[in-house]
Short mmCIF file of C-alpha atoms in Angstrom, two decimals:
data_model
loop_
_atom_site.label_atom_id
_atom_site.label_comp_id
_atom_site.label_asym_id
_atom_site.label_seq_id
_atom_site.Cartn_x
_atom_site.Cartn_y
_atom_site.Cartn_z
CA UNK A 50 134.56 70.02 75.57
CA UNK A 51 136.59 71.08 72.54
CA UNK A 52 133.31 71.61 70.88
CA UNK A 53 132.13 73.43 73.28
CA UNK A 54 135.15 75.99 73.44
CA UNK A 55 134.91 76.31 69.90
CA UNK A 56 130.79 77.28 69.78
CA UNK A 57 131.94 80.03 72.45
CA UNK A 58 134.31 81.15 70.54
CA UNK A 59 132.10 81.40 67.81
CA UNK A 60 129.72 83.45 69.70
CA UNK A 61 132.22 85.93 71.25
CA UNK A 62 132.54 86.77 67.30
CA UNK A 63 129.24 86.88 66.75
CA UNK A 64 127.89 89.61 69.66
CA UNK A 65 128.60 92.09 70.04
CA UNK A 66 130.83 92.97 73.04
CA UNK A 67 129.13 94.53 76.18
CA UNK A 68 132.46 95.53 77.63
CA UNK A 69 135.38 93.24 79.16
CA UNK A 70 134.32 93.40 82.88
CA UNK A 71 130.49 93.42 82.10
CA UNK A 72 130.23 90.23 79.55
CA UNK A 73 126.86 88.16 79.89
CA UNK A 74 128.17 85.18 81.67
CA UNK A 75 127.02 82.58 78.90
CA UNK A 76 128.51 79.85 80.30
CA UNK A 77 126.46 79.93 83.50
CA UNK A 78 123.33 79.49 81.10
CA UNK A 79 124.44 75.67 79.91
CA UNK A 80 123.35 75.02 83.41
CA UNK A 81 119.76 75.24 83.04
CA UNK A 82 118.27 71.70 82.21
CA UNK A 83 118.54 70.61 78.81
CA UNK A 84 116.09 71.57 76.36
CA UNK A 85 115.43 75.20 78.09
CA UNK A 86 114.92 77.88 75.45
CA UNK A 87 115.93 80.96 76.39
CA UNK A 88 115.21 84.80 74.73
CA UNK A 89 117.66 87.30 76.23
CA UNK A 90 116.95 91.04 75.30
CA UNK A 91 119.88 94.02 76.79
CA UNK A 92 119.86 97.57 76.54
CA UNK A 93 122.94 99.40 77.17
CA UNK A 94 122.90 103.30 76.49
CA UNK A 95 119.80 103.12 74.73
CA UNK A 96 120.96 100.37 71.62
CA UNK A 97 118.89 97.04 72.16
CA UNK A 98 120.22 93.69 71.63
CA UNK A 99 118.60 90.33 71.57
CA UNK A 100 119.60 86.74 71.65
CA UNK A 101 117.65 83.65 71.32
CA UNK A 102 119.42 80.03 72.35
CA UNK A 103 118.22 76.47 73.40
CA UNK A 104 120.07 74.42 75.76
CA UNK A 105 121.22 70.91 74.10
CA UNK A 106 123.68 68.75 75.11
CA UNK A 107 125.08 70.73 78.06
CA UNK A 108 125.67 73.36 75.09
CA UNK A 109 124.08 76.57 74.17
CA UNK A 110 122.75 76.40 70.25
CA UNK A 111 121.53 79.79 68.90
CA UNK A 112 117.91 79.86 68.10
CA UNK A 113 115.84 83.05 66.89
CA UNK A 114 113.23 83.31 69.37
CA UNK A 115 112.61 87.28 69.61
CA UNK A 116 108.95 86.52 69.00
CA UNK A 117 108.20 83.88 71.17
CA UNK A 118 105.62 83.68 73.86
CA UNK A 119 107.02 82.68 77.50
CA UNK A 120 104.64 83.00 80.92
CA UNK A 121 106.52 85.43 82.98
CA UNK A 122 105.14 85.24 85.85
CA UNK A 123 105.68 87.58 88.79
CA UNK A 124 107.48 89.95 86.76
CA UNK A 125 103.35 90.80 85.95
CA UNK A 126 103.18 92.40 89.47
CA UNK A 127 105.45 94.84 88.08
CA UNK A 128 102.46 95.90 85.48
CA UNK A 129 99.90 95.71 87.89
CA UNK A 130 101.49 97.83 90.31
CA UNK A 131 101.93 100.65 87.51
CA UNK A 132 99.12 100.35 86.41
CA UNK A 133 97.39 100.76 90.06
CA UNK A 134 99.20 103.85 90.16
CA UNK A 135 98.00 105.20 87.23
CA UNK A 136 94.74 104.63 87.75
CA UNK A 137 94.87 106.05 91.71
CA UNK A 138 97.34 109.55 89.79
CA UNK A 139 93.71 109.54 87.60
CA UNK A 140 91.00 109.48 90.39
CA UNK A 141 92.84 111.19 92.42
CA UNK A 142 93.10 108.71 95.08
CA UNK A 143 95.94 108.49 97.75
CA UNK A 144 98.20 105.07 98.07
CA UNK A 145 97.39 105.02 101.88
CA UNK A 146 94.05 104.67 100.91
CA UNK A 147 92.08 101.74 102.41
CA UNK A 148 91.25 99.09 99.83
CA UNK A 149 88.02 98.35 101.71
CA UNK A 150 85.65 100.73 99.50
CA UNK A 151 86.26 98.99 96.88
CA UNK A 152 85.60 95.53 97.40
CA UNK A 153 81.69 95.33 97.18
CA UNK A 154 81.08 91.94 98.95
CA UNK A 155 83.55 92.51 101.62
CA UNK A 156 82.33 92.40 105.18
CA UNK A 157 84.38 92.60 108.04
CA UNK A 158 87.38 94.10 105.89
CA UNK A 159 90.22 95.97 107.91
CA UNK A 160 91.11 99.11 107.13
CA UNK A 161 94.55 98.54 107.88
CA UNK A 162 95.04 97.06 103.97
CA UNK A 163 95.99 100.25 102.04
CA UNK A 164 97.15 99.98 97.95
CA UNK A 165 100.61 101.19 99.55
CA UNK A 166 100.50 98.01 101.59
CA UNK A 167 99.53 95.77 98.47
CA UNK A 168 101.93 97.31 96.52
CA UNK A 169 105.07 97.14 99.06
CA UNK A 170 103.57 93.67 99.98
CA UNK A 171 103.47 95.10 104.10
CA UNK A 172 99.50 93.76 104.81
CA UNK A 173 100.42 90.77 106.03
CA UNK A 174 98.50 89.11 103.61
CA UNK A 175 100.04 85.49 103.16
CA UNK A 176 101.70 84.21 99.84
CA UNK A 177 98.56 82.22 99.68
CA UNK A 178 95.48 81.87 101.77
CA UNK A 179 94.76 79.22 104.10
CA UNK A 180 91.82 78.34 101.50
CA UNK A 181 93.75 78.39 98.83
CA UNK A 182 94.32 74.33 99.72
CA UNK A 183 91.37 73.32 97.46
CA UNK A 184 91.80 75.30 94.50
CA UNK A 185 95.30 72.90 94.17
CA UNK A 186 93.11 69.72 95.15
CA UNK A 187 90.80 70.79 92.66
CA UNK A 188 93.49 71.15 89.73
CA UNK A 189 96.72 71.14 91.06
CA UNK A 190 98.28 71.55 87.19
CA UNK A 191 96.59 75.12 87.58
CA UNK A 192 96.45 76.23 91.18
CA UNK A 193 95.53 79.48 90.50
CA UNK A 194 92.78 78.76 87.87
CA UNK A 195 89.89 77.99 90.42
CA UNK A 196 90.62 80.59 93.02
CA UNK A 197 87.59 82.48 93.06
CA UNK A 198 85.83 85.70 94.15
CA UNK A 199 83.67 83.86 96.82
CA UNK A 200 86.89 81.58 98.66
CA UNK A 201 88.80 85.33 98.45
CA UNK A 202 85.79 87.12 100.35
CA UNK A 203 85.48 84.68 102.61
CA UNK A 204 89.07 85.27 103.83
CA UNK A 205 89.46 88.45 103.71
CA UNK A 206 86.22 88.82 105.29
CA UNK A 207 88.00 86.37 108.24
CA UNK A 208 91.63 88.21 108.24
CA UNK A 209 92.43 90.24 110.97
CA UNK A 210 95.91 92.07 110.01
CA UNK A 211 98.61 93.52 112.35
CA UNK A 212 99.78 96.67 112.85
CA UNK A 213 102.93 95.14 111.54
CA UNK A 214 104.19 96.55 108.46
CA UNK A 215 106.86 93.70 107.70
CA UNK A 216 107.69 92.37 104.09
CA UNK A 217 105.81 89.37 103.20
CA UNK A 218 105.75 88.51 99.64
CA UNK A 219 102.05 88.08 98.70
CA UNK A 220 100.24 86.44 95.86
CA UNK A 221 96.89 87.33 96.85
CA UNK A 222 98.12 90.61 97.82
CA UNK A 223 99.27 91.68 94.27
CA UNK A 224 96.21 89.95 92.80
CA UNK A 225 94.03 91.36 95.20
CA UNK A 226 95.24 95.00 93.78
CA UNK A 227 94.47 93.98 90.15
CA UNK A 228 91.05 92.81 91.38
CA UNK A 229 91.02 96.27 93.09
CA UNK A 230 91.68 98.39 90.26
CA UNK A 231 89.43 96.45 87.86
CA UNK A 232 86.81 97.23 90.39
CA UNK A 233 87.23 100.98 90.11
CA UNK A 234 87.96 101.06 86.25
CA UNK A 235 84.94 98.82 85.83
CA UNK A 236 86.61 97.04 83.15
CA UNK A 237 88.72 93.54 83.42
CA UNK A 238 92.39 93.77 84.63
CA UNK A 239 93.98 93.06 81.04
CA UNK A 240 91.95 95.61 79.13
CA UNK A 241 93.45 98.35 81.45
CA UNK A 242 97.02 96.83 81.03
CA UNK A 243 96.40 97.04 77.25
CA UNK A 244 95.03 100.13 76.75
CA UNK A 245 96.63 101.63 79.99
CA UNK A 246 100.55 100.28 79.29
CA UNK A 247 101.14 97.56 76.23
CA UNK A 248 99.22 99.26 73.66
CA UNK A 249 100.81 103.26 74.13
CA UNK A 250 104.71 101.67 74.66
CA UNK A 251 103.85 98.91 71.40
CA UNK A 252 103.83 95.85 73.52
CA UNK A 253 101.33 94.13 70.90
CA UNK A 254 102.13 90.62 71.85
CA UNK A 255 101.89 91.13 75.97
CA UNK A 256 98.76 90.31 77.60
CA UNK A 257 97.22 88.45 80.59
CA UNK A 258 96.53 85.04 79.59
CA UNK A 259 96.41 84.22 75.33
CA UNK A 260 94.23 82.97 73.10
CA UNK A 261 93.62 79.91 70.99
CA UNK A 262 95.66 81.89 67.97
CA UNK A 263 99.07 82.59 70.06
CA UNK A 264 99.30 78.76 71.18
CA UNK A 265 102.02 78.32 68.70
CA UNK A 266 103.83 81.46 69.20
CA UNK A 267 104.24 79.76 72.89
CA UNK A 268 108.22 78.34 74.02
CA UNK A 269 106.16 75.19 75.21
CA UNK A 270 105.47 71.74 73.50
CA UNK A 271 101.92 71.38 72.53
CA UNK A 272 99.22 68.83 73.46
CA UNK A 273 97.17 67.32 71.08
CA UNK A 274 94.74 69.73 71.06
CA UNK A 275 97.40 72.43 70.32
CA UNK A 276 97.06 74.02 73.43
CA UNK A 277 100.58 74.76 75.28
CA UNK A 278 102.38 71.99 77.47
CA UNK A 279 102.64 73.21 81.45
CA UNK A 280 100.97 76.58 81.54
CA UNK A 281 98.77 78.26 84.01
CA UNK A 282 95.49 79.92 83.71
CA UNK A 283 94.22 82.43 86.79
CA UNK A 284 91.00 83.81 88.07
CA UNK A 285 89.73 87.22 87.88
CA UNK A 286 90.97 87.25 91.66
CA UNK A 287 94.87 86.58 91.26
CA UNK A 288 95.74 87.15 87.05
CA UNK A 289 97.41 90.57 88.72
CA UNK A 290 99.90 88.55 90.40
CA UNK A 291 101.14 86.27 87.55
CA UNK A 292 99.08 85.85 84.22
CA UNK A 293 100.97 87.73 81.73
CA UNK A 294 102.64 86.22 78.70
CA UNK A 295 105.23 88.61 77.17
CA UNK A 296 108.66 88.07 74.27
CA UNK A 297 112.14 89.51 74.52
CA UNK A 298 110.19 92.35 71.30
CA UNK A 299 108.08 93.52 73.91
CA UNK A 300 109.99 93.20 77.16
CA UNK A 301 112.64 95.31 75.30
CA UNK A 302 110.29 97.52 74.48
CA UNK A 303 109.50 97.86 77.70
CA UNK A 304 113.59 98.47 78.80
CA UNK A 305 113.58 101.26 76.75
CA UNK A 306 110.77 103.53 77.76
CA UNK A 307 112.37 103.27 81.44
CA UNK A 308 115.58 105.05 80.49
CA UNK A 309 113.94 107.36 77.70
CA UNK A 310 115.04 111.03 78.96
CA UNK A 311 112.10 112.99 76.86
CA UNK A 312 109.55 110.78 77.44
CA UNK A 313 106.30 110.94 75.89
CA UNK A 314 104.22 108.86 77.98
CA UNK A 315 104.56 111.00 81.18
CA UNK A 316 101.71 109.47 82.31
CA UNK A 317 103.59 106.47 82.38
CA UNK A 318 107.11 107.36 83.15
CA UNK A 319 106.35 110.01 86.48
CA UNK A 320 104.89 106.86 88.18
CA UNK A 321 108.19 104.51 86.91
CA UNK A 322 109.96 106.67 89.01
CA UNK A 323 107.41 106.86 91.81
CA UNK A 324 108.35 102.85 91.93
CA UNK A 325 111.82 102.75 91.75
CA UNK A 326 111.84 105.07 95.15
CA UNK A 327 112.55 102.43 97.85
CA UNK A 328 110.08 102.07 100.72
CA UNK A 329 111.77 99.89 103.31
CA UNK A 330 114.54 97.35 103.96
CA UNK A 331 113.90 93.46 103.96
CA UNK A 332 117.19 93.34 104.72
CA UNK A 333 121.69 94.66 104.10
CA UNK A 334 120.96 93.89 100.38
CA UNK A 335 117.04 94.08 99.56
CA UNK A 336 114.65 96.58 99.71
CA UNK A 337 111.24 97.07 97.97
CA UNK A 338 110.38 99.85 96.00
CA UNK A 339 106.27 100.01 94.67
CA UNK A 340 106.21 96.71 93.25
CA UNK A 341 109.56 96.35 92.35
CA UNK A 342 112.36 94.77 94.28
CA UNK A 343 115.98 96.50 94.42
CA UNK A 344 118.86 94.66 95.31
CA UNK A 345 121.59 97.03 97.28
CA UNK A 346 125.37 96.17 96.19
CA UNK A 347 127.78 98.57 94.26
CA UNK A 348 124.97 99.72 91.74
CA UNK A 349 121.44 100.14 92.81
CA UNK A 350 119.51 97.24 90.60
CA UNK A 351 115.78 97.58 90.22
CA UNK A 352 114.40 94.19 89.31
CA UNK A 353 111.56 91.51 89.35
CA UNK A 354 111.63 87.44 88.82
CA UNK A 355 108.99 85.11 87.85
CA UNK A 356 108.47 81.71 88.03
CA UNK A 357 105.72 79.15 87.01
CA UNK A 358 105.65 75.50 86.45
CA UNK A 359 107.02 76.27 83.13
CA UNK A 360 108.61 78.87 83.17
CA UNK A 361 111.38 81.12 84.60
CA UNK A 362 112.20 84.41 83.70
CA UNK A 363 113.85 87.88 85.48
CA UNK A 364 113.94 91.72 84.52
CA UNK A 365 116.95 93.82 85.70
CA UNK A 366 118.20 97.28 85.42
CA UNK A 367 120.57 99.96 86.76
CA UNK A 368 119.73 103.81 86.04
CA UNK A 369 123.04 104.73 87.43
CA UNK A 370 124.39 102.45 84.81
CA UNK A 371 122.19 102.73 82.27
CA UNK A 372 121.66 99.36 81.06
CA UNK A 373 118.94 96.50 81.54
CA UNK A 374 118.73 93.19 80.85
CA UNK A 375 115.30 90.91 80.74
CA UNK A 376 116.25 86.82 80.48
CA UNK A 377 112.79 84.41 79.87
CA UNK A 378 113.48 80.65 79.54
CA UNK A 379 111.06 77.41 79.86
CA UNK A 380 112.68 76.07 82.49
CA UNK A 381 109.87 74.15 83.91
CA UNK A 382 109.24 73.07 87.64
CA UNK A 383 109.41 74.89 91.19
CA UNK A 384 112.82 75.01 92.26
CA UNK A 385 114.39 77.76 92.46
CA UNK A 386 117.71 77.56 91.52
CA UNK A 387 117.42 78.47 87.97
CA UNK A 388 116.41 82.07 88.98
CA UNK A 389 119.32 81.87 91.28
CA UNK A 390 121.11 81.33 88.50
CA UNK A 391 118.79 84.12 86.70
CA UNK A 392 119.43 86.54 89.07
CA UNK A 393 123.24 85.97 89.90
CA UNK A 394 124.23 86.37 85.80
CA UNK A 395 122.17 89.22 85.76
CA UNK A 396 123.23 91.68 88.58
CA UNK A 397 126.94 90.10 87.25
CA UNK A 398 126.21 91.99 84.26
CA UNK A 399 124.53 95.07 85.81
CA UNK A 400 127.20 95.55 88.71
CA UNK A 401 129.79 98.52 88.30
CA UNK A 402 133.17 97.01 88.07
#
């Protein structure tokens, strides 16, 4: 324990203060399991900071990791939904816009599921479909992996939605919208994130999926073959709702164009703002915005999580603060409570005092 006190100390020297009320709670990070590395990236009135650490021994050791590949999950939605708008500001195409048209092998398709709807995650589209079952049976280390373009036609082609416009969270919703607006940019889903959003804000590392020559760059152990320990690969059908691999570089990156007053990438930024706007309540505390979720307390907090089998991650910021923080670790497994954790040291930090 004296140890312990003494590495904190250490590090309280080292970074750089964010303010006495509005410290990163560093503590609460020893409790992820041990071994979890984790890349933390802040930006507080436009200065960036990063920090890199891996949990040993109930103790957080500092290790540079600003380059390092992590899965980060859901937070992807977040670039699919900007994306989507971009594309739909382009063709001039209206959010309440059935999805139908564009789905050439659909059948019986209602025209009740609108982008809007995809993007507020109000179709009533399930988390997963009921034939999603044998795409886990099939591999159930990559569940995603053999969902294909026939078993997600022959739902939809079955669904019958509501004229309900509740929140349910939706996987095949927010992958259904990157199958969408592949569709209408005839071109795959991470080409149009590249050349649409990573390549003009210098996201060079960030993609959907990664290839043989980035397996080392990746937070996971690797197999014999070199390939990454407990990651995911998706279809064409649902890469839009989780398939991108980003670092605390490019996440940052990312942080800053958000609060950049005299931004260059209006074509970018106008719709940033179209998503922050929030569309309805879940409930007291949550709302949803286009693809974004904002949590309601004493500052208005836009943010996203993400989890995988191995991996755990959450972007947060405040405009009314001006500061953002991103957090990726390897946590590995599907409970939930390290982006409890995730999420409860973040909006800590974010929160007006």
């Amino acid at each position: 324990m004296k140890k312990y006190k003494l590495i904190l100390l250490f590090l309280v020297h080292i970074i750089p203060s964010f303010g006495q009320d509005n410290r990163i709670d560093w503590d609460g990070l020893t409790n992820l399991p041990q071994g979890t590395e984790i890349a933390i990236g802040v930006i507080e009135n436009g200065t960036i900071q990063k920090y890199g650490f891996i949990v040993e021994k109930n103790e957080l050791k500092t290790k540079p990791n600003s380059h390092t590949l992590f899965e980060i999950g859901s937070i992807t939605k977040v670039f699919t939904t900007l994306s989507a708008l971009k594309i739909l500001n382009d063709k001039q195409i209206a959010l309440s816009q059935p999805i139908a048209h564009y789905l050439p092998n659909a059948e019986n398709t209602s025209d009740k599921i609108t982008f809007y709807k995809l993007m507020t995650h109000t179709s009533g589209l399930p988390k997963v479909p009921n034939n999603f079952f044998w795409s886990t049976v099939r591999c159930p280390s990559d569940p995603f992996h053999h969902y294909c373009e026939k078993r997600m036609y022959r739902f939809l082609n079955k669904f019958r939605p509501t004229d309900n416009e509740n929140f349910t969270y939706s996987n095949l919703g927010m992958g259904l919208l990157g199958y969408v607006s592949s569709n209408i940019e005839n071109a795959p889903l991470n080409s149009i994130l590249k050349n649409e959003i990573f390549k003009p804000l210098s996201m060079t590392s960030t993609s959907l999926g990664i290839k043989k020559e980035q397996f080392h760059l990746v937070a996971n152990p690797k197999g014999l073959n070199g390939e990454p320990k407990r990651t995911w690969k998706f279809s064409e059908v649902t890469e839009g709702a989780g398939n991108a691999y980003s670092n605390i570089d490019d996440v940052t990156l990312f942080l800053k164009f958000i609060f950049e007053q005299e931004n260059t990438h209006t074509d970018l930024f106008q719709p940033i703002l179209k998503m922050e706007d929030e569309q309805l309540r879940i409930d007291t505390s949550e709302s949803m915005g286009l693809g974004w979720r904002i949590h309601h307390n004493k500052s208005k907090i836009i943010y996203h999580g993400g989890i995988t089998y191995g991996f755990k991650s959450l972007i947060a910021y405040s405009r009314i603060q001006e500061k953002g923080i991103v957090i990726l670790t390897n946590a590995k497994g599907f409970s939930r409570k390290e982006n409890k954790l995730l999420k409860e040291l973040c909006f800590n930090y974010l929160e007006e005092k």
